[in-house]
Structures are given as structure tokens and as C-alpha cells.
Short mmCIF file of C-alpha atoms and ligand atoms in Angstrom, two decimals:
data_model
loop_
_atom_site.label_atom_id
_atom_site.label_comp_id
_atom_site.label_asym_id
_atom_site.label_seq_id
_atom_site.Cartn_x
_atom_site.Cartn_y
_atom_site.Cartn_z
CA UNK X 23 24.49 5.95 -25.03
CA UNK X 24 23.50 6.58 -21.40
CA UNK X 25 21.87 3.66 -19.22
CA UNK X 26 19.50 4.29 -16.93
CA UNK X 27 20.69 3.51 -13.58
CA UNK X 28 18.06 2.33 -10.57
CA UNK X 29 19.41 2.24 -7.00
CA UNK X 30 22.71 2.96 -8.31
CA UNK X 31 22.75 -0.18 -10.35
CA UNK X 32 23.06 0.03 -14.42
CA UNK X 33 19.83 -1.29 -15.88
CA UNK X 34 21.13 -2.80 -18.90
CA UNK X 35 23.29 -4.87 -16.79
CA UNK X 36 20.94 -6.33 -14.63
CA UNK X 37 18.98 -7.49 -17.70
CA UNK X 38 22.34 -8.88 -18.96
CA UNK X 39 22.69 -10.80 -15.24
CA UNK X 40 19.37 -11.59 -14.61
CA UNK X 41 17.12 -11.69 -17.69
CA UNK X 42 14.12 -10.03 -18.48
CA UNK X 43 10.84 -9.72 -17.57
CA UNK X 44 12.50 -7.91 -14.49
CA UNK X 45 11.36 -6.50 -11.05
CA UNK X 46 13.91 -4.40 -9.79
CA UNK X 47 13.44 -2.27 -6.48
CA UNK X 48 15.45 -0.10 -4.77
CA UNK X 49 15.61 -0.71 -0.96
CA UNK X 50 16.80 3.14 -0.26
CA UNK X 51 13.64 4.28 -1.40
CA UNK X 52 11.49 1.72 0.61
CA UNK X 53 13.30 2.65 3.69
CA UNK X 54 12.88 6.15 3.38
CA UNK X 55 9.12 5.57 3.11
CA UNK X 56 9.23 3.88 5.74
CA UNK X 57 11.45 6.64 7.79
CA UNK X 58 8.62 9.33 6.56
CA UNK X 59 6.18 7.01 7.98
CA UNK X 60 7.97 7.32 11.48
CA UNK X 61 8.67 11.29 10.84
CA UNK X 62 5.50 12.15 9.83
CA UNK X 63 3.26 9.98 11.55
CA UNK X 64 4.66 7.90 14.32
CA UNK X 65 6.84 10.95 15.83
CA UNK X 66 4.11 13.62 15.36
CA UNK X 67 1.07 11.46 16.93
CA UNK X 68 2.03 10.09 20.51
CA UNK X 69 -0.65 7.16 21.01
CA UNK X 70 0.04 5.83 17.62
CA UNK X 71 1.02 3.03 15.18
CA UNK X 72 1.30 1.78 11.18
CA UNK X 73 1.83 -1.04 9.88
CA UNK X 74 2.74 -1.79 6.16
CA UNK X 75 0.63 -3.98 4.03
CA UNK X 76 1.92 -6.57 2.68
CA UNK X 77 -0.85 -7.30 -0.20
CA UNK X 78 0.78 -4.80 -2.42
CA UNK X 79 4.02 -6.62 -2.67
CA UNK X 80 5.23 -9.67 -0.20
CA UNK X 81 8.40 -12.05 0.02
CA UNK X 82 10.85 -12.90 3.05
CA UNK X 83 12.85 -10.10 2.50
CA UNK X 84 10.45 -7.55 1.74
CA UNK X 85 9.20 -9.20 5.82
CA UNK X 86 12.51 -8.52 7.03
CA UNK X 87 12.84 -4.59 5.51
CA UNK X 88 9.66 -3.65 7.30
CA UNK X 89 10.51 -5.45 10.37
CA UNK X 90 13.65 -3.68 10.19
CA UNK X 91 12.06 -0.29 10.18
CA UNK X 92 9.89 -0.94 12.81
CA UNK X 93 6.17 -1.08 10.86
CA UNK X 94 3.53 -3.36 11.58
CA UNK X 95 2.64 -5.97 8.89
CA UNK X 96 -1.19 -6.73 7.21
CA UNK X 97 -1.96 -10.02 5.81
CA UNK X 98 -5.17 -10.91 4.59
CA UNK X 99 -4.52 -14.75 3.58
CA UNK X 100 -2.66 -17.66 4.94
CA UNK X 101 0.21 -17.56 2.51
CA UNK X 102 0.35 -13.97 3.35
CA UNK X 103 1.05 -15.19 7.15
CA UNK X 104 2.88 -18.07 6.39
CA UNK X 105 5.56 -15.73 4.29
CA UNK X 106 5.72 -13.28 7.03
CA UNK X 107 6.25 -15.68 9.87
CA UNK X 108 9.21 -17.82 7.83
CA UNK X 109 10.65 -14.66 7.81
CA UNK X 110 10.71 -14.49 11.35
CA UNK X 111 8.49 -11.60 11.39
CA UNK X 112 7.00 -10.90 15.16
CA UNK X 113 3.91 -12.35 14.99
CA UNK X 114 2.70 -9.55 17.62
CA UNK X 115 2.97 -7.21 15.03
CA UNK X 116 0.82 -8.93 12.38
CA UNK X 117 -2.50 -7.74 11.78
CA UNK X 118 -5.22 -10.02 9.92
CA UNK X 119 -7.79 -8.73 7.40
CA UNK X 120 -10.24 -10.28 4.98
CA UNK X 121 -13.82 -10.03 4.23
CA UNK X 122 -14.32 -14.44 4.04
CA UNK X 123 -11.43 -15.95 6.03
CA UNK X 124 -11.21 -19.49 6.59
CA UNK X 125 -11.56 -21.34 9.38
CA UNK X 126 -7.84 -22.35 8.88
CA UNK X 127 -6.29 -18.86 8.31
CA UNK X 128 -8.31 -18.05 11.35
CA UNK X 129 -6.73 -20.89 13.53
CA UNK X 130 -3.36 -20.35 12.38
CA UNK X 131 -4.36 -16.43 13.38
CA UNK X 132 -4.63 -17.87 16.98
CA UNK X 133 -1.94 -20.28 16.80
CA UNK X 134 0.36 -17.72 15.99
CA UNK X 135 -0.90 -15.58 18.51
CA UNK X 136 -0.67 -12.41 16.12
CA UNK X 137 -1.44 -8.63 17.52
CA UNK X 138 -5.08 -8.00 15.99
CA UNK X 139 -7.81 -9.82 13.32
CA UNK X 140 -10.27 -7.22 11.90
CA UNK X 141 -13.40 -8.67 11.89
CA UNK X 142 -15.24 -8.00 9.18
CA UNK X 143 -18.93 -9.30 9.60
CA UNK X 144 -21.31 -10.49 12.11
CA UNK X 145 -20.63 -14.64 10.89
CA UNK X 146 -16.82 -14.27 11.53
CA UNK X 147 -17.08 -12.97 14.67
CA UNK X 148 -19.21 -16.10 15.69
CA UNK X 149 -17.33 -18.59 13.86
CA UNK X 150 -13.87 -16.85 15.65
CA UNK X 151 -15.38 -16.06 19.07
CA UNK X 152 -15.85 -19.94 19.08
CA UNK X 153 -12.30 -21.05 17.80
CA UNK X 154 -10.97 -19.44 20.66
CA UNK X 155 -12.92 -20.65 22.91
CA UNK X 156 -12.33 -24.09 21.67
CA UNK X 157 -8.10 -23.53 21.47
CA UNK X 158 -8.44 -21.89 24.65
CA UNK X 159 -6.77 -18.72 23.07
CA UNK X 160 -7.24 -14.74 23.83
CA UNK X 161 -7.36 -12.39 20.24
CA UNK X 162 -7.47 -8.47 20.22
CA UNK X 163 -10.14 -8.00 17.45
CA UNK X 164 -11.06 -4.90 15.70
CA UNK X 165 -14.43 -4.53 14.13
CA UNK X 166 -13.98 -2.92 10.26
CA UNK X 167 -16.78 -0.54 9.51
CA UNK X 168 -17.70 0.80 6.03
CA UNK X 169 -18.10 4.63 6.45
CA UNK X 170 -20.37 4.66 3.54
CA UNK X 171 -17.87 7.33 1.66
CA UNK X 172 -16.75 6.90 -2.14
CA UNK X 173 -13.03 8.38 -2.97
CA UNK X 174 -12.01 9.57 -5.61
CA UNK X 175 -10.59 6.55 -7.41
CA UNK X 176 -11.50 3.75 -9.75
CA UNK X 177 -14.45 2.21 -8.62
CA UNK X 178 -12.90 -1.59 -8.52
CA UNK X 179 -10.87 -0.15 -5.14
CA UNK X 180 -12.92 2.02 -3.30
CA UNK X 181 -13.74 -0.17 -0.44
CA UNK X 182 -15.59 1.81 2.51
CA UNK X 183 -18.75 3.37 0.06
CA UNK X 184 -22.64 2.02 0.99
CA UNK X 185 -22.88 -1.49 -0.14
CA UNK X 186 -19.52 -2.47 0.17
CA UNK X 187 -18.46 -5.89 0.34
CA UNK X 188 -16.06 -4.85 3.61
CA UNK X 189 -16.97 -4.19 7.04
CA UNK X 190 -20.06 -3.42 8.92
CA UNK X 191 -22.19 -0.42 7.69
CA UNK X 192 -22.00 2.35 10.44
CA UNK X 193 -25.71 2.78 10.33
CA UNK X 194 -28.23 0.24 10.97
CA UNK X 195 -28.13 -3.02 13.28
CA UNK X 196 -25.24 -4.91 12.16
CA UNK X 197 -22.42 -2.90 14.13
CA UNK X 198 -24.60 -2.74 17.44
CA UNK X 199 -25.64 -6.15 17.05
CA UNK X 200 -21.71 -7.21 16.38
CA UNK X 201 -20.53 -5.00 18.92
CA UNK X 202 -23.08 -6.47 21.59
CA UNK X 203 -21.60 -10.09 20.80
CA UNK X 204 -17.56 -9.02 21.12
CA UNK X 205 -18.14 -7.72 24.10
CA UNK X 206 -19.87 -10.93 25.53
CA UNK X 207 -17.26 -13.44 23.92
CA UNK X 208 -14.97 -14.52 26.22
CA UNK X 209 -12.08 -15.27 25.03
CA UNK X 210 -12.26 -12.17 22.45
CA UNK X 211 -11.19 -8.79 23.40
CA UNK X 212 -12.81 -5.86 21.72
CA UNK X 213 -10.52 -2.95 21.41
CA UNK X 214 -12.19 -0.90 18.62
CA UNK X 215 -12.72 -0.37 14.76
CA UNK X 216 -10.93 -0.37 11.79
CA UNK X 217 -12.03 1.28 8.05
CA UNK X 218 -10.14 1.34 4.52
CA UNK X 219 -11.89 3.58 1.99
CA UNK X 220 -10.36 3.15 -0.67
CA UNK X 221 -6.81 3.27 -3.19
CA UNK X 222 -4.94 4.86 -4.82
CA UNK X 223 -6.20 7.92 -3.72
CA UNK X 224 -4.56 11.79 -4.12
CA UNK X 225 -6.76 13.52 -2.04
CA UNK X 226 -7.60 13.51 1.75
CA UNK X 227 -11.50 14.22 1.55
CA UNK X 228 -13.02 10.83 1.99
CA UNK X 229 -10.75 10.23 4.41
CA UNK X 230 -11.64 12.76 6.59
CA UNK X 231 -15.08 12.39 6.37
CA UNK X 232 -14.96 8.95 6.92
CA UNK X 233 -13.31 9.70 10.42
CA UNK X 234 -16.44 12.44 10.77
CA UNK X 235 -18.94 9.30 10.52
CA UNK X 236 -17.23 6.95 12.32
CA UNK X 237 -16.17 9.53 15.22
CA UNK X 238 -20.23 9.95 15.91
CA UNK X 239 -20.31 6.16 15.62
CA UNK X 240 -18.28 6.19 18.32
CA UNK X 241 -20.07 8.30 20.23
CA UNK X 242 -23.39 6.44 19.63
CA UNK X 243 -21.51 3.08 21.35
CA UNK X 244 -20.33 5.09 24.43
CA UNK X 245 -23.56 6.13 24.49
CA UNK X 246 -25.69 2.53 23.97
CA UNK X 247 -23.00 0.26 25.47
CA UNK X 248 -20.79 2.38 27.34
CA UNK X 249 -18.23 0.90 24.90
CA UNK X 250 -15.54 2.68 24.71
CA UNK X 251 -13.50 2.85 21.40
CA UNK X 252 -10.20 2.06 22.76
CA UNK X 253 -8.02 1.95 19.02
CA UNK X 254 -8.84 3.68 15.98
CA UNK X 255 -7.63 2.36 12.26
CA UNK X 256 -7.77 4.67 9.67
CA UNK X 257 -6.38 2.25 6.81
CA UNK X 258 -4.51 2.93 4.15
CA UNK X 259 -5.06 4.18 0.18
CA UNK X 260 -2.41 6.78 0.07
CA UNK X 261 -1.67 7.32 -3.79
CA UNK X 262 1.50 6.77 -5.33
CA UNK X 263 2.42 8.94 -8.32
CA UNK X 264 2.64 6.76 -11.66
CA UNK X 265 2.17 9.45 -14.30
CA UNK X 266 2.72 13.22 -14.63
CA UNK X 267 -1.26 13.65 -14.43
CA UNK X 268 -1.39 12.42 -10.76
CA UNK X 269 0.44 14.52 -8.30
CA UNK X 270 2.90 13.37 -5.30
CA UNK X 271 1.54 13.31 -1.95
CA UNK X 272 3.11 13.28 1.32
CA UNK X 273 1.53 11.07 3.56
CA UNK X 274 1.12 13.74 6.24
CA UNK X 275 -1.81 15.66 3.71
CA UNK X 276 -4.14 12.44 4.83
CA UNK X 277 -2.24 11.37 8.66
CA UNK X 278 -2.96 15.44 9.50
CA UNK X 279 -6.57 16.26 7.67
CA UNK X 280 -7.22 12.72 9.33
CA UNK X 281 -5.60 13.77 13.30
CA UNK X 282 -6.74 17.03 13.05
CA UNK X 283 -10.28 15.71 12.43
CA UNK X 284 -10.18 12.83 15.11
CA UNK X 285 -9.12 15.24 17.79
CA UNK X 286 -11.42 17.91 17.25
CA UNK X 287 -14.47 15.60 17.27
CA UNK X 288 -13.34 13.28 19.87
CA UNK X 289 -12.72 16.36 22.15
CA UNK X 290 -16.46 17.51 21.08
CA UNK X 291 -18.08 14.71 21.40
CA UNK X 292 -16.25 13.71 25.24
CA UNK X 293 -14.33 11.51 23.86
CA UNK X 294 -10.84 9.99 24.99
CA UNK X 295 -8.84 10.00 22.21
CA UNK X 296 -8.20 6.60 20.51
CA UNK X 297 -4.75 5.02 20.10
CA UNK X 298 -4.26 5.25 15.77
CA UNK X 299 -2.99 2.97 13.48
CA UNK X 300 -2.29 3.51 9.51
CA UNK X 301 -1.94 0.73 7.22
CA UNK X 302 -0.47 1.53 3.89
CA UNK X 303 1.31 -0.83 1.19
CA UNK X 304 1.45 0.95 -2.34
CA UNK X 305 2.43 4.38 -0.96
CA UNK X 306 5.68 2.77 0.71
CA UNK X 307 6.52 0.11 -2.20
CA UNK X 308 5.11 1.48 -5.37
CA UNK X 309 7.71 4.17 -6.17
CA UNK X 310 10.53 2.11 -5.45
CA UNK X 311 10.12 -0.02 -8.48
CA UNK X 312 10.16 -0.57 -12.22
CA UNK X 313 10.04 -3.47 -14.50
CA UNK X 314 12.47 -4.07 -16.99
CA UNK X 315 11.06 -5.60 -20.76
CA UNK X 316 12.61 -6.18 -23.60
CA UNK X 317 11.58 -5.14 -26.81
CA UNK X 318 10.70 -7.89 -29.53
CA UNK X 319 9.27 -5.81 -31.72
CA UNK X 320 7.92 -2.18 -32.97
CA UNK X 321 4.65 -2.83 -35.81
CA UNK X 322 3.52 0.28 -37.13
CA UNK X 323 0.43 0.46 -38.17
CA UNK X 324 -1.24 3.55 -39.85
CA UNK X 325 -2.70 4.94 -36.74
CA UNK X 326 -0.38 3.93 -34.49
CA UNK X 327 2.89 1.61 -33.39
CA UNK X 328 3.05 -0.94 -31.12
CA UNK X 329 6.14 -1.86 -28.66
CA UNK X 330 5.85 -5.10 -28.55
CA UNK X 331 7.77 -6.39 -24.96
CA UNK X 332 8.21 -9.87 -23.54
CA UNK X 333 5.48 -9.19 -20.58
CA UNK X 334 2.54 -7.61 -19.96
CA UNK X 335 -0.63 -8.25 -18.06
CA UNK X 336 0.70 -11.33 -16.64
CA UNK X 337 3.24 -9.44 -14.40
CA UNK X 338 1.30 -6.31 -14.38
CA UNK X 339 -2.55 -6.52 -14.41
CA UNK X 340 -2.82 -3.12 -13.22
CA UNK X 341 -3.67 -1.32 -16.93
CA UNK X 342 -6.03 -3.82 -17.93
CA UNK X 343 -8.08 -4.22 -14.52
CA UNK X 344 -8.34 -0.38 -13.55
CA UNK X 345 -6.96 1.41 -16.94
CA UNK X 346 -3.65 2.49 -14.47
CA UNK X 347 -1.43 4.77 -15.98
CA UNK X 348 2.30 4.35 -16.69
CA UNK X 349 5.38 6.14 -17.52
CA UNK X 350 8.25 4.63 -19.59
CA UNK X 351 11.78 5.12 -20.57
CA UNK X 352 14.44 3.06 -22.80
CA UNK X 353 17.05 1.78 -20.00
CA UNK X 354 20.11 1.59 -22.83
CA UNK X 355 19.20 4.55 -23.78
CA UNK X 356 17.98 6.72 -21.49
CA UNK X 357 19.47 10.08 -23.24
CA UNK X 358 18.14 9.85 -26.65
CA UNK X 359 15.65 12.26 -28.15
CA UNK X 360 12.01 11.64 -28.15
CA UNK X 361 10.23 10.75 -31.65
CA UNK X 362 8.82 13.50 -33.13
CA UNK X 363 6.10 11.02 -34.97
CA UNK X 364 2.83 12.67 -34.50
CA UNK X 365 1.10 9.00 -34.52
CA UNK X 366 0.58 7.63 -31.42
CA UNK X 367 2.74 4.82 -30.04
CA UNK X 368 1.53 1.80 -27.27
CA UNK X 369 2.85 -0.55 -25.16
CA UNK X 370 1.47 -3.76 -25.61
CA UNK X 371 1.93 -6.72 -23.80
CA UNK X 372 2.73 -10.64 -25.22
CA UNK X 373 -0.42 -11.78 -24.12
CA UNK X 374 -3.14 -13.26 -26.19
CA UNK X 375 -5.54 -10.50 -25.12
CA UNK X 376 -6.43 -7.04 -26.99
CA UNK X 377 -6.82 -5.30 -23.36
CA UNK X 378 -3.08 -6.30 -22.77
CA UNK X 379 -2.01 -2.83 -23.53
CA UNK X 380 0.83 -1.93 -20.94
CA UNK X 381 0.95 2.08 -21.57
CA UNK X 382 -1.46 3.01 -24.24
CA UNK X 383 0.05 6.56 -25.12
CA UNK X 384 4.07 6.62 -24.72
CA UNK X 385 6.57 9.53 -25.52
CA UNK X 386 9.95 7.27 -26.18
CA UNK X 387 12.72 7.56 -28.56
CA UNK X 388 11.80 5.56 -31.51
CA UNK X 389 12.46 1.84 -30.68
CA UNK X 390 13.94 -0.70 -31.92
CA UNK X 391 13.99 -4.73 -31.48
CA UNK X 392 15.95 -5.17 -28.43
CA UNK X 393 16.05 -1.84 -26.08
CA UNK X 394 15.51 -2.27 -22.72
CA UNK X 395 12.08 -0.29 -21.50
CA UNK X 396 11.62 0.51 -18.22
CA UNK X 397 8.19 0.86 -16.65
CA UNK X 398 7.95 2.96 -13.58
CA UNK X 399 6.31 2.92 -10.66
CA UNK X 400 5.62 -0.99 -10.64
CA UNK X 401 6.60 -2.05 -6.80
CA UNK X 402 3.11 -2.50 -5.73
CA UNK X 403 0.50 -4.75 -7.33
CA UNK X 404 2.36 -6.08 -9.72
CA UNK X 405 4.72 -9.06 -8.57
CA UNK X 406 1.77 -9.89 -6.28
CA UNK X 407 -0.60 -9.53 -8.68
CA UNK X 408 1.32 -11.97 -11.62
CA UNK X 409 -0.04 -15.22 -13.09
CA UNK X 410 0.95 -17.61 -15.37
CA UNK X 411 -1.41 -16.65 -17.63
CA UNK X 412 -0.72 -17.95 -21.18
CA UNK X 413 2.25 -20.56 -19.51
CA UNK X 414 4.34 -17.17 -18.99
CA UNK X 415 6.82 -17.52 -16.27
CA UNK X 416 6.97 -15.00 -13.50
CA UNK X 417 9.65 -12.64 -13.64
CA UNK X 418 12.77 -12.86 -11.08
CA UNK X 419 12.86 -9.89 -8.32
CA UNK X 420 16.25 -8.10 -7.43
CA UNK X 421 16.72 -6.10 -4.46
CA UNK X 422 19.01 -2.97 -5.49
CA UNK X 423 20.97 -1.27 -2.74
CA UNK X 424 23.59 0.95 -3.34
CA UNK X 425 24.39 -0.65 -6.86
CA UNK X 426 24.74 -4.18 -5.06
CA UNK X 427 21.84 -6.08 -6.88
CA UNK X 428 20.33 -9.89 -5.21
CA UNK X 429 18.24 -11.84 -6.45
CA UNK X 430 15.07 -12.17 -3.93
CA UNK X 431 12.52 -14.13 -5.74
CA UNK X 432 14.18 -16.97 -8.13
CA UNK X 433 12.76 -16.44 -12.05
CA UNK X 434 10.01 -19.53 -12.58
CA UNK X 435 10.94 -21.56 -15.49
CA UNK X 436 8.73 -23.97 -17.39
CA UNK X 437 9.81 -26.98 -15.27
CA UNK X 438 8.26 -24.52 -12.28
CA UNK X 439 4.43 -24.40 -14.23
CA UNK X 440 4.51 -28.37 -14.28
CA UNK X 441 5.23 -28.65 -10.13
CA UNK X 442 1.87 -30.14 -8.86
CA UNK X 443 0.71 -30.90 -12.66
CA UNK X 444 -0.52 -34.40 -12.71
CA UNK X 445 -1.05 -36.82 -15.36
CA UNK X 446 -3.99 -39.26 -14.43
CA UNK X 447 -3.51 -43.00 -15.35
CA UNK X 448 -5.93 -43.46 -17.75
CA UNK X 449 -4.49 -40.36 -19.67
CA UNK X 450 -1.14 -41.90 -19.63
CA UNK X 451 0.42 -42.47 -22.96
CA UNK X 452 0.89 -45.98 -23.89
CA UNK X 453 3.25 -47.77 -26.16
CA UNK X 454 3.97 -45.60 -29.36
CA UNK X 455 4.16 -41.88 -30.19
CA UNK X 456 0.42 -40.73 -30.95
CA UNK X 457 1.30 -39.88 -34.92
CA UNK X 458 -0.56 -36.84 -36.77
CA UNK X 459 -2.76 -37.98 -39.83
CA UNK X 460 -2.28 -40.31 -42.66
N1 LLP S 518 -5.83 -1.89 4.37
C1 LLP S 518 -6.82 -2.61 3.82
C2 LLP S 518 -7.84 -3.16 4.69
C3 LLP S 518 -6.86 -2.79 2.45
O1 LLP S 518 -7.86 -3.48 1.92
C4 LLP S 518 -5.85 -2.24 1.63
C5 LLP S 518 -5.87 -2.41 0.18
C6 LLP S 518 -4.81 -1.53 2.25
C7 LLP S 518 -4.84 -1.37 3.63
C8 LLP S 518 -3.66 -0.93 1.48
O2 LLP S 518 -4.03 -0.05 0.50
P1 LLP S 518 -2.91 0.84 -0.19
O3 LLP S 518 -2.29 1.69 0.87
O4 LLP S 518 -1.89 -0.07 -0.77
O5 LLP S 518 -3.61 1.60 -1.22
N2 LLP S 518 -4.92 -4.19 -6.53
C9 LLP S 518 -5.31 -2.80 -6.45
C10 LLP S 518 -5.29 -2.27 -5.05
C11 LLP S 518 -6.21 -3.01 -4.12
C12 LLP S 518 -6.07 -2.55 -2.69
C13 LLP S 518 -6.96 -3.34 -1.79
N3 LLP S 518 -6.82 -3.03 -0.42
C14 LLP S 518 -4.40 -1.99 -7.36
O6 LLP S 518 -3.51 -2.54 -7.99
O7 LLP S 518 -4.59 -0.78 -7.49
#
């Protein structure tokens, strides 16, 4: 029977090496993300940067690849930093996010003396504008702006509509009134705006109308403050294709629709165009992985059968937080012919939880205790996503390249829940075993 093979490694013997839950991604295909990034974006667009970001999967390594290829990084939290700067990752090239940062992820954001924070709210910029003052240390800011659009996507990550939680609301008092206070802080330098509308998005609509709105805010701060918006980023949101009913998009259908949008209305509106910056994380990780489960057992019940695997929403949250869609195949083997049972046959995850359903609607060869099924699509949002919920272990990550697999996050064991679990003394057991009943 045929194995399915993932960056020219054999699936069924990396579960033999490794074990299973299993992330497996293929560094060929993350690197030629991030080469389209360049082609399409970086090449086409003189005054212009991206960046990748790192919330939608993040280790040392993972630091290193985009380094390698030249991207930015985004972190939003201190372990986020802290992972990107053990990996020696330029701390110029580090941009900060986050809609409540702390004071400390702010002060190591000084310390550090990383490229940009995005200032998200009128409290932040006080409480930074004052940090710096106090350490004595210059920061590049952005402001982030909501553009007040709605994408297309599942409501728990759209991120730029009215009465978001991000950013500064382009109409109203809040972005004058924050702008007015950069630009008098002295030890902060204002050098323009960020938005994000959104993920997991196939279409480049609310993009481009977002740049529409924020292009006349623009204008309006030239006009109040002579401020002029000096950088421009557009975020990120690009969708990645996880099922046959979403299509695959090139980046360039939202970079272009986006340009082509920016430069027409900056030219209108007497505007010198902005330097631009992308950010995007699942569009440059997501395709370049899969998980590998086992299979402990099929139930069938009268209207349908369950695969029952050892994993589920505890290394992939994704199904049971936004109903994500995902494809599957048996990795040992991949060339057998589908089940022609009508009756409908699910995923489902070990956890103690009827919403752990990991695919709800599956075309697979019938299965059988012990296949290997591969979920596609899994390299963003999952691994950085995990818990421990139910005592599960997180599964081990392996870098593929060229059939050469490592090992790039260890697999937790039990031993690894119990790290920082304390016993207090008056819980302590004392003298004989605590015996059950009479
Ligand atoms: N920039 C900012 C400011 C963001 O908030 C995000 C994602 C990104 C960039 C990258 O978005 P991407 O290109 O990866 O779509 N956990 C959810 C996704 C949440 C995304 C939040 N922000 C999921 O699994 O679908």
C-alpha cells in the first residue's frame, strides 16, 4: 500500500520515529511563501516591507527560517519576543502588537530596542510615551486604526469592523486626540498607522476598502496636523486553502487591489505615497503542514461512524472555535479506494467534549484501528494554539526538508504537565497510603 509522503519524507515512518500526535511541516513550502512574498510584493512595490507573524505558529527555528528569508517578524506577547530574540532574531526587525500589553512586554519592547510597537489605544500610548521617557529610550510607534469594515470571515477573527476591540476608530476623537499626543511625546516617534481586518479571508474587498477609509484619514491629519503619514500597514488575513470549498489565493489578488488603491487615492488626495508593510502568518505557514493521528478506533453508529484519533481539540482548536474546515487522508494508505458507505463518517477528537469533532464530514477509505490519518493544512493555529487540556501532552514538531526529518519542538510527556505543579504542606501526605473504604 502507498504512504503518503510530506516533504519527501514517508509519513508512516515518521510516526514510527517520532510518535503520534504529530506536526510535521515542510520547510520547502514555507520558503517558497516566503520567496512569493519577495516576488510578488517586496520586488513589485519599491518603498516596501512584510514581515511574517509569528502568532500563527512560533519556535527558534521557525525565527531562524524567516530571518533567513529576509521577513520581518510580529509578536504580540513577551514569550512571543523572548522566542524570537533566543533565536537571535534582529530585534530591528521585530514589530510589537497587542490590544492590552503590559508594562513589562512594553519595557522589554524598549530594552530590546525592536523596529516598531503598534499602539493600539489612547492609555498605551501614555503609559509607553512615559516608559521611554523614564529608560531614556527612542521607539518608532505606529498607531492601529479600525477601518470600521467586516470581511468576509467568521466573526471571532474579523478584527478592523465598528466596535472592535483593536485600534482606534478612524472616525471620531480618539485618533486625533492620540495622534495630537505622539506627536508631542518626546521620546516617541510617530511614523504612521497600522490596520488588520480580519482572517482567513479569500477575497480582497474589505481590504481595499479599508485602505479607501483610512487613505481619507490620512488626508484629514495632513490636513488638521500637518501630519504626515510617513508608513502605511496594511496587515495581514490572507486565506489559506483548507478544503476544496475555499479557493487558493495568491497573495498578489490583496498586495495589488490593496497598491493599486493606495496609489490612486494618495495621488488624489496630494498625498506622498507611504512606505508599506504586510504582515501575514497563516498564508505563509498554514499550507506547509499536517498533523499526523492515529486511529484508535472506528464506532459506527446508525447515522454515522466515528474515527476515533489520539488528538483533537487540544492540538487543533481550530474546528471547535470557528467550525474550520479540514481535509484528510490515510498516510499508510494513501492509494486505497474511498468507502462507498452512503452514511456519513467524522473525525472526532479524544477529548471529553461533544464539540471535539476534528472533520465532521470525511471521504476516506474505510478505517481501521491503527491507520495513520493525516490532516491537512494544520501549520498555522494549531501548535500555537495547543493546551493540555484533559492532561494531553502536546505533540512533538518535525521540520521536513528534502526527506531529512528533525525534531524542532521535543514531545511533552507527563513528567512535563507536573513542571511548576506544587504540592502545599498541609496537603502533603503523611504516614500511610490513604486506603479506599472498609
Ligand atoms: N496582524 C495582526 C495585527 C493580527 O492580529 C493578525 C492575526 C495577523 C497580522 C495575521 O493574520 P493572518 O495573516 O495569519 O491571517 N486563531 C485564528 C486566527 C486569529 C488571527 C488573529 N490575528 C484562527 O485560527 O483562525
Amino acid at each position: 500500500m502507498a504512504h503518503l509522503f510530506w516533504g519527501g519524507a514517508d509519513c508512516v515512518q515518521l510516526v514510527e520515529r517520532f510518535g503520534t500526535p504529530l506536526y510535521v511541516l515542510d520547510e520547502t513550502v514555507i520558503r517558497a511563501r516566503c520567496a512569493e512574498v519577495r516576488k510578488d510584493f517586496l520586488d513589485r512595490w519599491p518603498k516596501s516591507s512584510a514581515s511574517y507573524a509569528s502568532k500563527a505558529f512560533l519556535t527558534q527555528a521557525m525565527a531562524r527560517i524567516v530571518e533567513d528569508e529576509e521577513l520581518g517578524l510580529d509578536v504580540v506577547s513577551l514569550g512571543e519576543l523572548h522566542t524570537a530574540l533566543s533565536s537571535g532574531f534582529p530585534a530591528s526587525r521585530i514589530e510589537m502588537h497587542g490590544n492590552a500589553k503590559s508594562e513589562a512586554e512594553l519595557s522589554a519592547a524598549l530594552d530590546a530596542g525592536i523596529g516598531r510597537i503598534i499602539v493600539d489605544g489612547l492609555m498605551e500610548l501614555e503609559v509607553l510615551a512615559e516608559l521611554a521617557a523614564r529608560k531614556g529610550r527612542r521607539s518608532e510607534i505606529l498607531l492601529r486604526v479600525a477601518p470600521g469594515i467586516a470581511p468576509n470571515t467568521h466573526a471571532y477573527i474579523t478584527t478592523g469592523q465598528e466596535g472592535s476591540k483593536f485600534g482606534l476608530p478612524l472616525d471620531g476623537d480618539l485618533l486625533p486626540q492620540a495622534v495630537r499626543k505622539a506627536l508631542e511625546a518626546e521620546w516617541l516617534e510617530l511614523r504612521g498607522l497600522h490596520f488588520h481586518v480580519g482572517s482567513q479571508i479569500f477575497e480582497p474587498e474589505a481590504h481595499v476598502r479599508s485602505v479607501v477609509r483610512v487613505v481619507s484619514a490620512m488626508r484629514r491629519l495632513k490636513e488638521d496636523f500637518g501630519f504626515c503619514t510617513r508608513e502605511l500597514n496594511l496587515g495581514g488575513g490572507f486565506g489559506a486553502r483548507s478544503h476544496p470549498s475555499e479557493p487558493h489565493v495568491p497573495l498578489s489578488l490583496f498586495t495589488d487591489a490593496m497598491m493599486q488603491a493606495l496609489v490612486r487615492d494618495c495621488a488624489a488626495g496630494g498625498l506622498e505615497l507611504p512606505h508599506v508593510s504586510i504582515e501575514t502568518g497563516r498564508w505563509i505557514v498554514s499550507e506547509a503542514g499536517i498533523t499526523l493521528y492515529r486511529v484508535e478506533t472506528v464506532k459506527e453508529l446508525p447515522g454515522v461512524n466515528y474515527i476515533g484519533v489520539d488528538g483533537g481539540m487540544a492540538d487543533n482548536p481550530r474546528p471547535a472555535l470557528y467550525q474550520a474546515v479540514y481535509e484528510a487522508a490515510l498516510a499508510n494508505r494513501v492509494d486505497a479506494p474511498l468507502s462507498r458507505e452512503a452514511k456519513r463518517m467524522s473525525v472526532a477528537g479524544k477529548c471529553c467534549e461533544t464539540g471535539d469533532i476534528l472533520i465532521e464530514d470525511v471521504r476516506l477509505p474505510s478505517p481501521r484501528r491503527g491507520d495513520i490519518l493525516a490532516l491537512f493544512n494544520t501549520g498555522a493555529y494549531t501548535f500555537s494554539m495547543a493546551s493540555n487540556y484533559n492532561r494531553l501532552c502536546r505533540p512533538a514538531v518535525v521540520l521536513v526538508k528534502g526527506g531529512e526529518a528533525e525534531v524542532i519542538v521535543e514531545r511533552q510527556t507527563p513528567d512535563d504537565l507536573l513542571r511548576g505543579d506544587r504540592i502545599p504542606q498541609r496537603l502533603a501526605r503523611k504516614g500511610a497510603n490513604w486506603e479506599r473504604g472498609p
